[in-house]
mmCIF file of C-alpha atoms in Angstrom:
data_model
loop_
_atom_site.group_PDB
_atom_site.id
_atom_site.type_symbol
_atom_site.label_atom_id
_atom_site.label_comp_id
_atom_site.label_asym_id
_atom_site.label_seq_id
_atom_site.Cartn_x
_atom_site.Cartn_y
_atom_site.Cartn_z
ATOM 1 C CA MET A 1349 4.555 34.909 24.814
ATOM 2 C CA THR A 1350 5.498 31.879 22.743
ATOM 3 C CA LYS A 1351 2.522 30.178 21.187
ATOM 4 C CA THR A 1352 2.493 26.380 21.504
ATOM 5 C CA VAL A 1353 1.770 24.631 18.205
ATOM 6 C CA PRO A 1354 -0.170 21.392 18.756
ATOM 7 C CA ALA A 1355 1.328 18.209 17.310
ATOM 8 C CA PRO A 1356 -0.441 16.852 14.206
ATOM 9 C CA ALA A 1357 -3.084 14.219 14.855
ATOM 10 C CA PRO A 1358 -2.044 10.574 14.377
ATOM 11 C CA PHE A 1359 -2.666 9.125 10.913
ATOM 12 C CA TRP A 1360 -5.493 6.833 12.029
ATOM 13 C CA ILE A 1361 -7.331 9.715 13.724
ATOM 14 C CA ARG A 1362 -7.116 11.760 10.524
ATOM 15 C CA CYS A 1363 -8.489 8.826 8.560
ATOM 16 C CA LEU A 1364 -11.350 8.299 11.018
ATOM 17 C CA THR A 1365 -12.174 11.996 10.677
ATOM 18 C CA GLY A 1366 -12.313 11.505 6.923
ATOM 19 C CA PHE A 1367 -14.541 8.431 7.330
ATOM 20 C CA ALA A 1368 -16.926 10.491 9.456
ATOM 21 C CA ALA A 1369 -17.067 13.271 6.865
ATOM 22 C CA LEU A 1370 -17.678 10.735 4.123
ATOM 23 C CA LEU A 1371 -20.484 9.142 6.120
ATOM 24 C CA ALA A 1372 -22.112 12.535 6.600
ATOM 25 C CA ALA A 1373 -21.907 13.181 2.864
ATOM 26 C CA ALA A 1374 -23.390 9.758 2.157
ATOM 27 C CA ALA A 1375 -26.468 10.725 4.131
ATOM 28 C CA LEU A 1376 -27.133 13.391 1.504
ATOM 29 C CA THR A 1377 -25.980 11.665 -1.662
ATOM 30 C CA VAL A 1378 -25.335 7.931 -2.087
ATOM 31 C CA PRO A 1379 -22.989 7.047 -4.974
ATOM 32 C CA GLY A 1380 -23.758 4.100 -7.273
ATOM 33 C CA SER A 1381 -22.708 1.471 -5.816
ATOM 34 C CA ALA A 1382 0.422 -14.480 -12.581
ATOM 35 C CA ARG A 1383 3.297 -13.071 -13.695
ATOM 36 C CA ALA A 1384 3.621 -10.406 -16.378
ATOM 37 C CA GLN A 1385 7.152 -9.102 -16.038
ATOM 38 C CA ASP A 1386 9.507 -8.236 -18.878
ATOM 39 C CA GLU A 1387 13.220 -8.980 -18.774
ATOM 40 C CA PRO A 1388 14.741 -8.180 -15.342
ATOM 41 C CA ALA A 1389 15.995 -4.633 -14.879
ATOM 42 C CA ALA A 1390 19.736 -4.049 -14.568
ATOM 43 C CA SER A 1391 21.001 -4.782 -11.066
ATOM 44 C CA GLU A 1392 22.428 -1.286 -10.582
ATOM 45 C CA ASP A 1393 18.934 0.147 -11.111
ATOM 46 C CA THR A 1394 17.176 -2.218 -8.697
ATOM 47 C CA PHE A 1395 17.242 -3.252 -5.051
ATOM 48 C CA ALA A 1396 18.916 -6.497 -4.000
ATOM 49 C CA GLU A 1397 16.958 -9.046 -1.984
ATOM 50 C CA ASP A 1398 19.060 -8.591 1.160
ATOM 51 C CA GLU A 1399 18.480 -4.808 1.038
ATOM 52 C CA ILE A 1400 14.721 -5.316 0.976
ATOM 53 C CA VAL A 1401 14.758 -8.023 3.673
ATOM 54 C CA SER A 1402 16.624 -5.705 6.057
ATOM 55 C CA ALA A 1403 14.322 -2.775 5.313
ATOM 56 C CA VAL A 1404 11.141 -4.862 5.737
ATOM 57 C CA ALA A 1405 12.341 -6.459 8.989
ATOM 58 C CA GLU A 1406 13.187 -3.061 10.470
ATOM 59 C CA PHE A 1407 9.975 -1.424 9.256
ATOM 60 C CA PHE A 1408 7.604 -4.105 10.562
ATOM 61 C CA GLY A 1409 9.680 -4.958 13.627
ATOM 62 C CA VAL A 1410 9.891 -8.645 12.672
ATOM 63 C CA THR A 1411 12.810 -11.044 12.379
ATOM 64 C CA ALA A 1412 14.910 -11.179 9.234
ATOM 65 C CA GLU A 1413 13.740 -14.773 8.827
ATOM 66 C CA ALA A 1414 10.058 -13.760 8.788
ATOM 67 C CA ALA A 1415 10.714 -10.868 6.418
ATOM 68 C CA GLY A 1416 12.880 -13.083 4.229
ATOM 69 C CA GLU A 1417 10.117 -15.638 3.664
ATOM 70 C CA ALA A 1418 7.759 -13.040 2.221
ATOM 71 C CA VAL A 1419 10.417 -11.156 0.265
ATOM 72 C CA GLU A 1420 11.867 -14.346 -1.219
ATOM 73 C CA ARG A 1421 8.444 -15.296 -2.589
ATOM 74 C CA ILE A 1422 7.915 -11.856 -4.126
ATOM 75 C CA PHE A 1423 11.374 -11.882 -5.715
ATOM 76 C CA ALA A 1424 10.698 -15.356 -7.123
ATOM 77 C CA ASP A 1425 7.471 -14.079 -8.702
ATOM 78 C CA ASN A 1426 8.618 -10.667 -9.898
ATOM 79 C CA GLY A 1427 12.381 -10.264 -9.660
ATOM 80 C CA ARG A 1428 14.185 -7.208 -8.277
ATOM 81 C CA PRO A 1429 12.147 -4.013 -7.676
ATOM 82 C CA ASN A 1430 13.346 -0.580 -8.685
ATOM 83 C CA GLY A 1431 11.407 1.145 -5.922
ATOM 84 C CA TYR A 1432 9.406 0.697 -2.747
ATOM 85 C CA ILE A 1433 6.795 2.586 -0.734
ATOM 86 C CA LYS A 1434 6.931 2.790 3.063
ATOM 87 C CA GLY A 1435 3.688 3.950 4.604
ATOM 88 C CA GLU A 1436 0.667 3.300 6.737
ATOM 89 C CA GLU A 1437 -3.003 2.853 6.013
ATOM 90 C CA ALA A 1438 -6.359 2.682 7.721
ATOM 91 C CA ALA A 1439 -9.463 0.861 6.629
ATOM 92 C CA GLY A 1440 -13.085 0.874 7.653
ATOM 93 C CA ALA A 1441 -16.574 0.341 6.362
ATOM 94 C CA ILE A 1442 -19.621 2.514 5.794
ATOM 95 C CA GLY A 1443 -21.705 0.077 3.781
ATOM 96 C CA VAL A 1444 -18.679 -0.957 1.686
ATOM 97 C CA GLY A 1445 -15.091 -1.318 2.799
ATOM 98 C CA LEU A 1446 -12.776 1.635 2.222
ATOM 99 C CA ARG A 1447 -8.986 1.718 2.478
ATOM 100 C CA TYR A 1448 -6.814 4.830 2.724
ATOM 101 C CA GLY A 1449 -3.051 5.157 2.994
ATOM 102 C CA GLU A 1450 -0.151 7.512 2.726
ATOM 103 C CA GLY A 1451 3.587 7.035 2.438
ATOM 104 C CA THR A 1452 6.783 7.831 0.587
ATOM 105 C CA LEU A 1453 8.024 6.260 -2.638
ATOM 106 C CA TYR A 1454 11.771 5.586 -2.714
ATOM 107 C CA MET A 1455 13.410 4.796 -6.057
ATOM 108 C CA LYS A 1456 16.776 3.093 -6.481
ATOM 109 C CA SER A 1457 17.771 6.156 -8.520
ATOM 110 C CA GLY A 1458 17.372 8.283 -5.379
ATOM 111 C CA ALA A 1459 14.118 9.977 -6.419
ATOM 112 C CA THR A 1460 11.317 10.191 -3.847
ATOM 113 C CA ARG A 1461 7.638 11.133 -3.960
ATOM 114 C CA GLN A 1462 4.868 11.483 -1.406
ATOM 115 C CA VAL A 1463 2.039 9.106 -2.268
ATOM 116 C CA PHE A 1464 -1.560 8.726 -1.129
ATOM 117 C CA TRP A 1465 -3.791 5.787 -1.983
ATOM 118 C CA GLN A 1466 -7.447 4.914 -1.614
ATOM 119 C CA GLY A 1467 -9.862 2.270 -2.822
ATOM 120 C CA PRO A 1468 -12.644 -0.177 -1.938
ATOM 121 C CA SER A 1469 -11.813 -3.296 0.069
ATOM 122 C CA ILE A 1470 -13.594 -6.634 0.168
ATOM 123 C CA GLY A 1471 -14.927 -8.532 3.161
ATOM 124 C CA TRP A 1472 -15.112 -5.733 5.700
ATOM 125 C CA ASP A 1473 -17.579 -5.549 8.554
ATOM 126 C CA PHE A 1474 -18.379 -2.200 10.112
ATOM 127 C CA GLY A 1475 -15.287 -0.993 11.936
ATOM 128 C CA GLY A 1476 -11.688 -0.202 11.141
ATOM 129 C CA ASN A 1477 -8.017 -0.740 11.810
ATOM 130 C CA ALA A 1478 -4.642 0.742 10.953
ATOM 131 C CA ALA A 1479 -1.549 -1.030 9.625
ATOM 132 C CA LYS A 1480 1.926 -0.382 8.263
ATOM 133 C CA THR A 1481 2.517 -1.205 4.595
ATOM 134 C CA PHE A 1482 5.698 -1.834 2.628
ATOM 135 C CA THR A 1483 5.116 -1.998 -1.126
ATOM 136 C CA LEU A 1484 7.660 -3.214 -3.672
ATOM 137 C CA VAL A 1485 7.471 -1.388 -7.020
ATOM 138 C CA TYR A 1486 8.402 -2.961 -10.372
ATOM 139 C CA ASN A 1487 9.014 -1.463 -13.832
ATOM 140 C CA LEU A 1488 8.305 2.123 -12.791
ATOM 141 C CA GLN A 1489 10.241 3.965 -15.517
ATOM 142 C CA ARG A 1490 8.870 7.442 -14.746
ATOM 143 C CA VAL A 1491 8.397 8.262 -11.067
ATOM 144 C CA ASP A 1492 5.138 10.135 -11.649
ATOM 145 C CA ASP A 1493 3.612 7.050 -13.301
ATOM 146 C CA ILE A 1494 2.897 5.797 -9.778
ATOM 147 C CA TYR A 1495 -0.080 8.176 -9.780
ATOM 148 C CA GLN A 1496 -2.751 5.980 -11.356
ATOM 149 C CA ARG A 1497 -5.251 3.236 -10.512
ATOM 150 C CA PHE A 1498 -3.832 -0.253 -9.909
ATOM 151 C CA PRO A 1499 -6.324 -3.152 -10.038
ATOM 152 C CA GLY A 1500 -5.639 -6.158 -7.851
ATOM 153 C CA VAL A 1501 -4.353 -9.291 -9.620
ATOM 154 C CA GLU A 1502 -6.934 -12.033 -9.131
ATOM 155 C CA GLY A 1503 -5.718 -14.942 -7.016
ATOM 156 C CA SER A 1504 -2.455 -13.223 -6.083
ATOM 157 C CA ALA A 1505 -3.056 -12.798 -2.334
ATOM 158 C CA TYR A 1506 -1.168 -15.007 0.109
ATOM 159 C CA PHE A 1507 0.035 -15.004 3.710
ATOM 160 C CA ILE A 1508 3.591 -16.108 4.528
ATOM 161 C CA GLY A 1509 5.934 -15.581 7.469
ATOM 162 C CA GLY A 1510 3.283 -13.537 9.279
ATOM 163 C CA ILE A 1511 3.137 -11.048 6.393
ATOM 164 C CA GLY A 1512 0.321 -10.737 3.876
ATOM 165 C CA VAL A 1513 1.019 -9.957 0.232
ATOM 166 C CA ASN A 1514 -1.104 -9.238 -2.817
ATOM 167 C CA TYR A 1515 -0.211 -7.931 -6.277
ATOM 168 C CA GLN A 1516 -1.592 -4.955 -8.185
ATOM 169 C CA ARG A 1517 -0.810 -4.269 -11.833
ATOM 170 C CA ALA A 1518 -1.374 -1.542 -14.446
ATOM 171 C CA ASN A 1519 0.448 -0.620 -17.671
ATOM 172 C CA ASN A 1520 3.233 -3.148 -17.032
ATOM 173 C CA ILE A 1521 3.907 -1.710 -13.552
ATOM 174 C CA THR A 1522 3.488 -4.178 -10.693
ATOM 175 C CA LEU A 1523 3.040 -3.299 -7.022
ATOM 176 C CA ALA A 1524 3.439 -5.847 -4.231
ATOM 177 C CA PRO A 1525 2.035 -4.415 -0.975
ATOM 178 C CA MET A 1526 3.047 -6.219 2.226
ATOM 179 C CA ARG A 1527 1.028 -5.885 5.425
ATOM 180 C CA ALA A 1528 1.789 -7.442 8.783
ATOM 181 C CA GLY A 1529 -0.757 -9.616 10.609
ATOM 182 C CA VAL A 1530 -4.241 -8.210 11.089
ATOM 183 C CA GLY A 1531 -3.691 -5.467 8.514
ATOM 184 C CA PHE A 1532 -3.653 -8.139 5.820
ATOM 185 C CA ARG A 1533 -6.353 -10.498 7.084
ATOM 186 C CA LEU A 1534 -8.929 -7.732 7.435
ATOM 187 C CA GLY A 1535 -9.695 -6.517 3.949
ATOM 188 C CA ALA A 1536 -6.408 -6.690 2.067
ATOM 189 C CA ASN A 1537 -8.111 -8.162 -1.029
ATOM 190 C CA VAL A 1538 -8.976 -4.886 -2.720
ATOM 191 C CA GLY A 1539 -10.587 -4.454 -6.096
ATOM 192 C CA TYR A 1540 -8.131 -1.644 -6.846
ATOM 193 C CA LEU A 1541 -6.130 1.109 -5.209
ATOM 194 C CA ALA A 1542 -5.818 4.560 -6.768
ATOM 195 C CA TYR A 1543 -2.493 6.266 -6.022
ATOM 196 C CA SER A 1544 -2.499 10.060 -6.045
ATOM 197 C CA ARG A 1545 -0.504 13.176 -5.172
ATOM 198 C CA GLN A 1546 -3.121 14.364 -2.692
ATOM 199 C CA ARG A 1547 -5.621 12.739 -0.378
ATOM 200 C CA ASN A 1548 -8.923 11.889 -2.084
ATOM 201 C CA TRP A 1549 -11.641 10.867 0.353
ATOM 202 C CA LEU A 1550 -13.934 9.593 -2.401
ATOM 203 C CA PRO A 1551 -12.214 6.473 -3.780
ATOM 204 C CA PHE A 1552 -14.671 5.661 -6.591
#
C-alpha cells in the first residue's frame, strides 16, 4: 500500500508554531531585554531597473507602475543591485515584536543561496501577520557574506506606490527590503535583521 506523505505546513503556520515554542521557553527563562555606496558596479554584474521592476510586479501581483515607483526610488538612492532575495516572512509579538523570514538569494552571477532571517521589530501589538518580501542586495562580493546581522538605517523607511521600503547596512553591504501593504505598516521598522543559513528562533 502506498503511503501518503502529507504536504508541508504553510510558512506562516510553521512560524506560529515557532512563536508558541518561544513563548513556552520564555515562561521558564526570560532573556534580557543616507547613502553609503561606493562607485557603481559594472552593468554586466548588476540587474537593470526594468528587470527588477518586472520581477517585483510579478512577485507582489501589482502593476508595473506601482512597482516602478518603489524601484525607481531605491535605484536613485543606491544604484543597480547585484542580487535580490525573494521570500516571505511572518511577524508577531510576545512582549516584544519578532520577525522571521525565509527566501532565496539570487545573484546576477547566477549563484543562489537559501536564506533565513530573524530579528526584533518595533511598534508591534500582540498578534501577527505574514507578508511577501523582495529585497535588493548591493555590494555583496562574496555570496556567503549575506549571513550576518544587518542593522536598520535610521530614517530610511518610506512608503511609496503601495510598497514599503527600508534600508539595512553592514560592512558596506546594503539591503533594501520591500514589503507590500500591511506587511510594511505593521512593524517593518526593525532594529536589525540577522541573516543565517538555518532557522534561529531566538533572534537576540
